[in-house]
CSV table of C-alpha atoms in Angstrom, one decimal:
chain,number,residue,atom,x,y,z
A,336,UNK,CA,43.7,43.4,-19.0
A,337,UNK,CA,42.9,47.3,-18.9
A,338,UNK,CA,40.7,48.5,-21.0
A,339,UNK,CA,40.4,51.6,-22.7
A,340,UNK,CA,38.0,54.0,-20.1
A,341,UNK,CA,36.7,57.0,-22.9
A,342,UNK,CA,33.6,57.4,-24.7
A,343,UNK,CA,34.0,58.2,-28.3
A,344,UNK,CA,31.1,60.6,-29.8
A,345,UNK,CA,28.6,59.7,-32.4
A,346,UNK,CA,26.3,63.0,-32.2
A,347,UNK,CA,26.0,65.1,-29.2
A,348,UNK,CA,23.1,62.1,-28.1
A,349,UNK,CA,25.0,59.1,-28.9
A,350,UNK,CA,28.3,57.8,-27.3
A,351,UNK,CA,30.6,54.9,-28.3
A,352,UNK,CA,31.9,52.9,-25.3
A,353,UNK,CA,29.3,54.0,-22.3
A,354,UNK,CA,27.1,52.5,-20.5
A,355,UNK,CA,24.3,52.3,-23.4
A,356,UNK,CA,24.7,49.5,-26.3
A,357,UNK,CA,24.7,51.0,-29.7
A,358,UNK,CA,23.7,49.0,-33.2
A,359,UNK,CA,24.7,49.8,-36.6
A,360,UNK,CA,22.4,48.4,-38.7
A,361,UNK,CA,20.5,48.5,-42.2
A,362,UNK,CA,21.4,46.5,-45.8
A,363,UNK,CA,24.5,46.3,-47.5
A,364,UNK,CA,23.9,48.4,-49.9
A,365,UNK,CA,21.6,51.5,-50.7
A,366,UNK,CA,19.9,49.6,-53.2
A,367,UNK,CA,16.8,52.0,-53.0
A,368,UNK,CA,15.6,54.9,-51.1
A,369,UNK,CA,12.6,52.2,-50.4
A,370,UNK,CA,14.5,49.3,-48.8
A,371,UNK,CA,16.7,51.7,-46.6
A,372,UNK,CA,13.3,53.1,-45.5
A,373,UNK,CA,11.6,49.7,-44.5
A,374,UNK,CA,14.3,48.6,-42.7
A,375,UNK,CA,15.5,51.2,-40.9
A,376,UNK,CA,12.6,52.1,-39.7
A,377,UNK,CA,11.4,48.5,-38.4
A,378,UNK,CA,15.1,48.9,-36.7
A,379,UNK,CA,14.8,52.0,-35.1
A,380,UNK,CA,11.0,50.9,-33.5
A,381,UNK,CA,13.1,47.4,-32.2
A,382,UNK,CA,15.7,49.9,-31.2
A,383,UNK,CA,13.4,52.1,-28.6
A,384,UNK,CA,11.7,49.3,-27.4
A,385,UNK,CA,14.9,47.6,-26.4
A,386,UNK,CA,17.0,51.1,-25.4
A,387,UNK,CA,19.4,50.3,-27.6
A,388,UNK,CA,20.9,53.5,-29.7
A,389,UNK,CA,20.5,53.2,-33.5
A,390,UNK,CA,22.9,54.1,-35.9
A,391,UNK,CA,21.4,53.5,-39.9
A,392,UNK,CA,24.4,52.2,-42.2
A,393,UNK,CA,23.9,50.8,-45.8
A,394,UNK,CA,27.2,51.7,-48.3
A,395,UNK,CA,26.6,53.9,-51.2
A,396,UNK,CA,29.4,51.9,-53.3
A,397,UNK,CA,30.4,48.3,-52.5
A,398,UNK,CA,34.5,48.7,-54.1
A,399,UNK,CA,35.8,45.4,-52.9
A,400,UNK,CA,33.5,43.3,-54.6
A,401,UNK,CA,34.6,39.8,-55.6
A,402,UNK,CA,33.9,39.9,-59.5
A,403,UNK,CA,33.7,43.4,-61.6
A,404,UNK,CA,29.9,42.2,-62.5
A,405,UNK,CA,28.2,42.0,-58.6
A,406,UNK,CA,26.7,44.9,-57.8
A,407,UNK,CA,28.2,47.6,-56.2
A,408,UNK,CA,25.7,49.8,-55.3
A,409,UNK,CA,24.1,53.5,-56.1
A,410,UNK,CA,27.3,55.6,-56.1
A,411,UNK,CA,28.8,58.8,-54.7
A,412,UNK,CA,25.8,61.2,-55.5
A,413,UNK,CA,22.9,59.0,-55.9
A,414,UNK,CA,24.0,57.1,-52.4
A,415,UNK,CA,24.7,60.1,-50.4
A,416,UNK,CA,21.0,61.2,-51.9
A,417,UNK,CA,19.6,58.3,-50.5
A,418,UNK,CA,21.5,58.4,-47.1
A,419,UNK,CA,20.4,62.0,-46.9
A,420,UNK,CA,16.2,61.0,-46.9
A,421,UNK,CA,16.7,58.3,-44.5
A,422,UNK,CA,18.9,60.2,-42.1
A,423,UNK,CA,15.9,63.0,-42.2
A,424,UNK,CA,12.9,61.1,-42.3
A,425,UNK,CA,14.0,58.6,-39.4
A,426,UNK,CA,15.9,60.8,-37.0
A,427,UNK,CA,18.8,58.9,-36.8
A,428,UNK,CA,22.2,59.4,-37.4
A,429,UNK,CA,24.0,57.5,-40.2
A,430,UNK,CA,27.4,55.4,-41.3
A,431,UNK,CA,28.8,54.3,-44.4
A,432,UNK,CA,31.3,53.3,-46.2
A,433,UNK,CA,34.3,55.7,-47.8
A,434,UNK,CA,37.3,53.8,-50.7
A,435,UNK,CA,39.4,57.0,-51.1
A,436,UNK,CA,40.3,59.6,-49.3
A,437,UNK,CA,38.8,62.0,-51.4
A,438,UNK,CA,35.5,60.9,-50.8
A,439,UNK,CA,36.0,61.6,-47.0
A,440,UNK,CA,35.5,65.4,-46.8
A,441,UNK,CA,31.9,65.1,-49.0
A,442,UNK,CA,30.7,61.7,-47.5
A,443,UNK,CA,31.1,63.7,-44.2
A,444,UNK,CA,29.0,66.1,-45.2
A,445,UNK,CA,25.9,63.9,-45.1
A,446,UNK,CA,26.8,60.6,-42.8
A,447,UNK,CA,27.8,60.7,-39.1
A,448,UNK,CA,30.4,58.0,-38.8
A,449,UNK,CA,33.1,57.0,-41.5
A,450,UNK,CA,33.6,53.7,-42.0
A,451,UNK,CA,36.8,52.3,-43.2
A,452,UNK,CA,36.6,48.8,-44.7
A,453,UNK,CA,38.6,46.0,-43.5
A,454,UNK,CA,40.7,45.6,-46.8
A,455,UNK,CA,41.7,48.9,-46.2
A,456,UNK,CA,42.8,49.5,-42.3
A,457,UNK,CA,46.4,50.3,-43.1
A,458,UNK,CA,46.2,52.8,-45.5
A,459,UNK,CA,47.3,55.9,-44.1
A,460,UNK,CA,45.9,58.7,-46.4
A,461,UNK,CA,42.4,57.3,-46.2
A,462,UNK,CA,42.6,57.3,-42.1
A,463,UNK,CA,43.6,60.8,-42.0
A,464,UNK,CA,41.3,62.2,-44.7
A,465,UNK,CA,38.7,60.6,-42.6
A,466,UNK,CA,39.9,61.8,-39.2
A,467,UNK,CA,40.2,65.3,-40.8
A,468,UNK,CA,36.7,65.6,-41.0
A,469,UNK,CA,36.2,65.4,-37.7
A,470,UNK,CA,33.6,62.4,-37.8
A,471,UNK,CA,33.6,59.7,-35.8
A,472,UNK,CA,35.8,57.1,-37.5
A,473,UNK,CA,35.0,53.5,-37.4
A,474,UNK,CA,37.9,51.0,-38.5
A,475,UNK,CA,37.3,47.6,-39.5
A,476,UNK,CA,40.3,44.9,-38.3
A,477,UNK,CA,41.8,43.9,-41.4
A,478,UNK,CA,41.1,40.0,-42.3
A,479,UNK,CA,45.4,39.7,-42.5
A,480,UNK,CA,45.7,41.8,-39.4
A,481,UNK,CA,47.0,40.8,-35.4
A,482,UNK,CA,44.5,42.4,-33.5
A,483,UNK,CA,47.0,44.1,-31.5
A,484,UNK,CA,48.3,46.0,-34.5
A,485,UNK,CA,45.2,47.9,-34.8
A,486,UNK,CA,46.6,50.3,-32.0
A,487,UNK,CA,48.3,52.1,-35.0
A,488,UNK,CA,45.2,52.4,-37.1
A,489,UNK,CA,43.6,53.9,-34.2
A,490,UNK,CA,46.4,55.9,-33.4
A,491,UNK,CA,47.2,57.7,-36.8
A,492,UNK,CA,43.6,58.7,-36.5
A,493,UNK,CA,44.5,59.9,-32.9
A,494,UNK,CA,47.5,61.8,-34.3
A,495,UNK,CA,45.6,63.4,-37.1
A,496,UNK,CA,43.6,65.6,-33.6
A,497,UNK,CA,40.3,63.1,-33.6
A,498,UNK,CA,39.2,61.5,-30.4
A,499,UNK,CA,36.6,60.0,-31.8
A,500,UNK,CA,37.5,56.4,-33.2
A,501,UNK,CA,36.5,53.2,-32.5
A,502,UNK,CA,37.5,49.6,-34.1
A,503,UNK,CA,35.4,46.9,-35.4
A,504,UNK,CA,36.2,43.0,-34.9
A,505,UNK,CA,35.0,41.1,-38.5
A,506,UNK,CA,36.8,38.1,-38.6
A,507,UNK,CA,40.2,36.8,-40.3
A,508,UNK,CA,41.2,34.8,-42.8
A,509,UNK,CA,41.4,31.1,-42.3
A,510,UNK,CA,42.5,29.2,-45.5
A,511,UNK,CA,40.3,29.7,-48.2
A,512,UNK,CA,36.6,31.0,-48.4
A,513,UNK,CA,36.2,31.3,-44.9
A,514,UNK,CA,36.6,33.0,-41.9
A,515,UNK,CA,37.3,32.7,-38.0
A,516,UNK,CA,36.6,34.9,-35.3
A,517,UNK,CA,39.1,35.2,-32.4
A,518,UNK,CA,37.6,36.0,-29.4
A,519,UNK,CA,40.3,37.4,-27.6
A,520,UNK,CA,40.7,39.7,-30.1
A,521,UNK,CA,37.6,42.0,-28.1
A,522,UNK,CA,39.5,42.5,-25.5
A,523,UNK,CA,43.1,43.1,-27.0
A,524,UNK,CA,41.7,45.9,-29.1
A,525,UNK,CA,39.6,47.3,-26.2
A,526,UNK,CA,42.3,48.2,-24.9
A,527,UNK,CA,43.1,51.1,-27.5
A,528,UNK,CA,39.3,52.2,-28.4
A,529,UNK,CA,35.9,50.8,-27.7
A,530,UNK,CA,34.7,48.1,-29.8
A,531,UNK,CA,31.7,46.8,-32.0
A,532,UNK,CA,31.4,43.2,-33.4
A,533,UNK,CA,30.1,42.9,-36.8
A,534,UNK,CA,28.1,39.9,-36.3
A,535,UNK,CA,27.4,39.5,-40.0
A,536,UNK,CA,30.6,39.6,-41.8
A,537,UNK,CA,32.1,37.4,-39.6
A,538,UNK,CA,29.8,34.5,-41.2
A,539,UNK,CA,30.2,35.9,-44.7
A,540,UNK,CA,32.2,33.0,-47.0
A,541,UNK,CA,34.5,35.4,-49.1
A,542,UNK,CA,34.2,34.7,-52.3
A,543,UNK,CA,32.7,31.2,-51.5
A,544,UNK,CA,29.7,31.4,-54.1
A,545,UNK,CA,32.0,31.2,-57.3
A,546,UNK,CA,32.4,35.3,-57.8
A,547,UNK,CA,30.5,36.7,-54.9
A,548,UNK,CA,30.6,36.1,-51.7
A,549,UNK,CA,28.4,33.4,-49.3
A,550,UNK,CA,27.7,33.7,-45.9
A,551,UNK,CA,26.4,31.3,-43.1
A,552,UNK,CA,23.8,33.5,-41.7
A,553,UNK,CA,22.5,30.4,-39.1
A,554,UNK,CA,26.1,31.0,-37.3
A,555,UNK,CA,25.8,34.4,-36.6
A,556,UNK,CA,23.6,34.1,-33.4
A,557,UNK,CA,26.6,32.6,-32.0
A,558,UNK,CA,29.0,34.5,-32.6
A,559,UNK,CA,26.5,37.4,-31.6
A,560,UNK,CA,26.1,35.8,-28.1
A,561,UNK,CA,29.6,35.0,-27.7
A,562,UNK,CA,30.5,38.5,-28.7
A,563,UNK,CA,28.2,39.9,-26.3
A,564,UNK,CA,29.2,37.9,-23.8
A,565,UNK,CA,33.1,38.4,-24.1
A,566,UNK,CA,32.5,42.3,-23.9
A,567,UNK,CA,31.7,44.9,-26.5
A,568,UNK,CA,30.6,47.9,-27.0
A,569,UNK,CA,28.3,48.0,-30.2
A,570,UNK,CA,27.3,45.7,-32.9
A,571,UNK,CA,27.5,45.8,-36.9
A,572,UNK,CA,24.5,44.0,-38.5
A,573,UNK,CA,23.2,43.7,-42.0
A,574,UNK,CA,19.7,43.3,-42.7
A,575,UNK,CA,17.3,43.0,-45.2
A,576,UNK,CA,13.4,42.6,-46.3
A,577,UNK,CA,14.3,39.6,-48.0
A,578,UNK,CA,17.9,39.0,-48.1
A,579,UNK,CA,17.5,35.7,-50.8
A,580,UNK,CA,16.7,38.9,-53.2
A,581,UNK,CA,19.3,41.0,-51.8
A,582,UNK,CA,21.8,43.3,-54.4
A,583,UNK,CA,25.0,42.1,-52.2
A,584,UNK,CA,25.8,40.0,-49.0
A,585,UNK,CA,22.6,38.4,-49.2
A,586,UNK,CA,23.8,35.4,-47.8
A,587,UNK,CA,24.6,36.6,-44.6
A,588,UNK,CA,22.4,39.2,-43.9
A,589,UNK,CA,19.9,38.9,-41.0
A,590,UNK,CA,16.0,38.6,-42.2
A,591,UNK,CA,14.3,41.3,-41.3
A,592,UNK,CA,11.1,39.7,-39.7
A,593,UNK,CA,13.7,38.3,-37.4
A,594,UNK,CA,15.6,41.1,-36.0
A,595,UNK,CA,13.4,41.9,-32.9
A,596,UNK,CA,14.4,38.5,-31.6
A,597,UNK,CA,18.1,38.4,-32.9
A,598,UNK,CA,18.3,42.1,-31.2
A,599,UNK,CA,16.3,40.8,-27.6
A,600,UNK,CA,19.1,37.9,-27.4
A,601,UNK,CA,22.0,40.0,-27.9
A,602,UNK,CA,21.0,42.8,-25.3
A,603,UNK,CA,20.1,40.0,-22.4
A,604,UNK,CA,23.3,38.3,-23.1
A,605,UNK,CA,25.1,42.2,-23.3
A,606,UNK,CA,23.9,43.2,-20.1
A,607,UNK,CA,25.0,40.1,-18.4
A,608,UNK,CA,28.6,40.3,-20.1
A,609,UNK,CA,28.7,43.7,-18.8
A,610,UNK,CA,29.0,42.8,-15.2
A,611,UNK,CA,31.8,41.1,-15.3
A,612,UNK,CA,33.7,43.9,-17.7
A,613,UNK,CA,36.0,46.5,-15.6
């Protein structure tokens, strides 16, 4: 199966698809200028001891959540506020989350990669306000979407004069409350745009905890493994201090005290997977 051969560019340091493994990482949400801080920066030390390029995320607004009383986050301002501080007092380049299009052109102002959440893959106006800024643009597979019709998300972002897009693999629906991950998804959508696996969403239990969301956080080092093994280019993973306290995703988030050795696994089992990749 070919495979796409580009790099797609993060910041003029940091490249999508290469030779280097990238990670984008940090809680769900911005809960507080504080938590961002901790864990980015225990991140970004685990990150430059292992060579691996960090990208911070956490989402300034959480829109899809199951019940109108979970938490959603910081908002627009406040968010992009706290984004801002974290960006500048760790050095690192940033991602998060955009609902609307016309949140695309401000977001972008702040935040180095434009995330599109899975729920919302197909909608066209979003896509292109996001490609217009001339961001990176990181799609989420839909969890109701063949993983060979993401060539037209990646294409209307293509079309819209921005190289610089890449897809995320998250898991689909299977029945209710739960999720599967196809593994030969990876390489299908590699072939339009390098790829990152969100190892944490793909053990999330949607709406599984009766109006929020569970999560199977003791699955994701397998997925993680089998991800890294099959072939990507990058992986999504939330984490947190102390995810039991966690404003949302909680139960699927990644402790923090843990990611050093959650992050060591993945890149030995990476660099062996990417031998046998052409």
């Amino acid at each position: 199966m070919e495979i796409f051969k580009e790099s797609v560019k993060i910041t003029e340091n940091i490249n999508l698809g290469g030779d280097r493994l990238v990670l984008f990482a940090g809680p769900c949400a911005a809960e507080s200028y504080d938590i961002c801080m901790e864990t980015g920066a225990k991140v970004k030390e685990v990150c430059q001891q292992l060579d691996i390029d960090y990208v911070f995320k956490a989402s300034f607004d959480k829109a899809n959540r199951t019940s109108a009383g979970s938490y959603r986050g910081k908002g627009l301002d406040s968010g992009l506020e706290i984004l801002s501080r974290v960006k500048k007092d760790l050095s690192v380049p940033a991602v998060t989350d955009i609902h609307e299009s016309y949140q695309a052109k401000e977001v972008a102002e702040v935040v180095d990669v434009l995330q599109i959440p899975a729920f919302l893959c197909r909608q066209t106006d979003l896509l292109l306000a996001a490609a217009e800024t001339g961001k990176m643009v990181k799609v989420k597979r839909g969890q109701f979407m063949a993983p060979e019709d993401m060539k037209y998300a990646v294409d209307k972002v293509r079309g819209a004069g921005n190289p610089n897009v890449c897809l995320t693999e998250r898991g689909v629906s299977f029945g209710y409350h739960n999720l599967v991950v196809d593994m030969r998804a990876l390489p299908t959508m590699r072939q339009y745009a390098p790829v990152v696996f969100d190892v944490t969403h793909s053990v999330q239990q949607p709406g599984g905890a009766g109006g929020t969301s569970g999560g199977q956080r003791q699955f994701a080092p397998y997925l993680g493994r089998a991800a890294a093994a099959v072939g990507v280019d990058g992986f999504f993973i939330e984490t947190h201090p102390n995810p039991s306290k966690a404003l949302s995703d909680g139960p699927n988030m990644v402790p923090l005290n843990e990611i050093e050795e959650f992050l060591k696994m993945l890149k030995e089992v990476w660099m062996l997977g990417k031998s046998f990749v052409k």
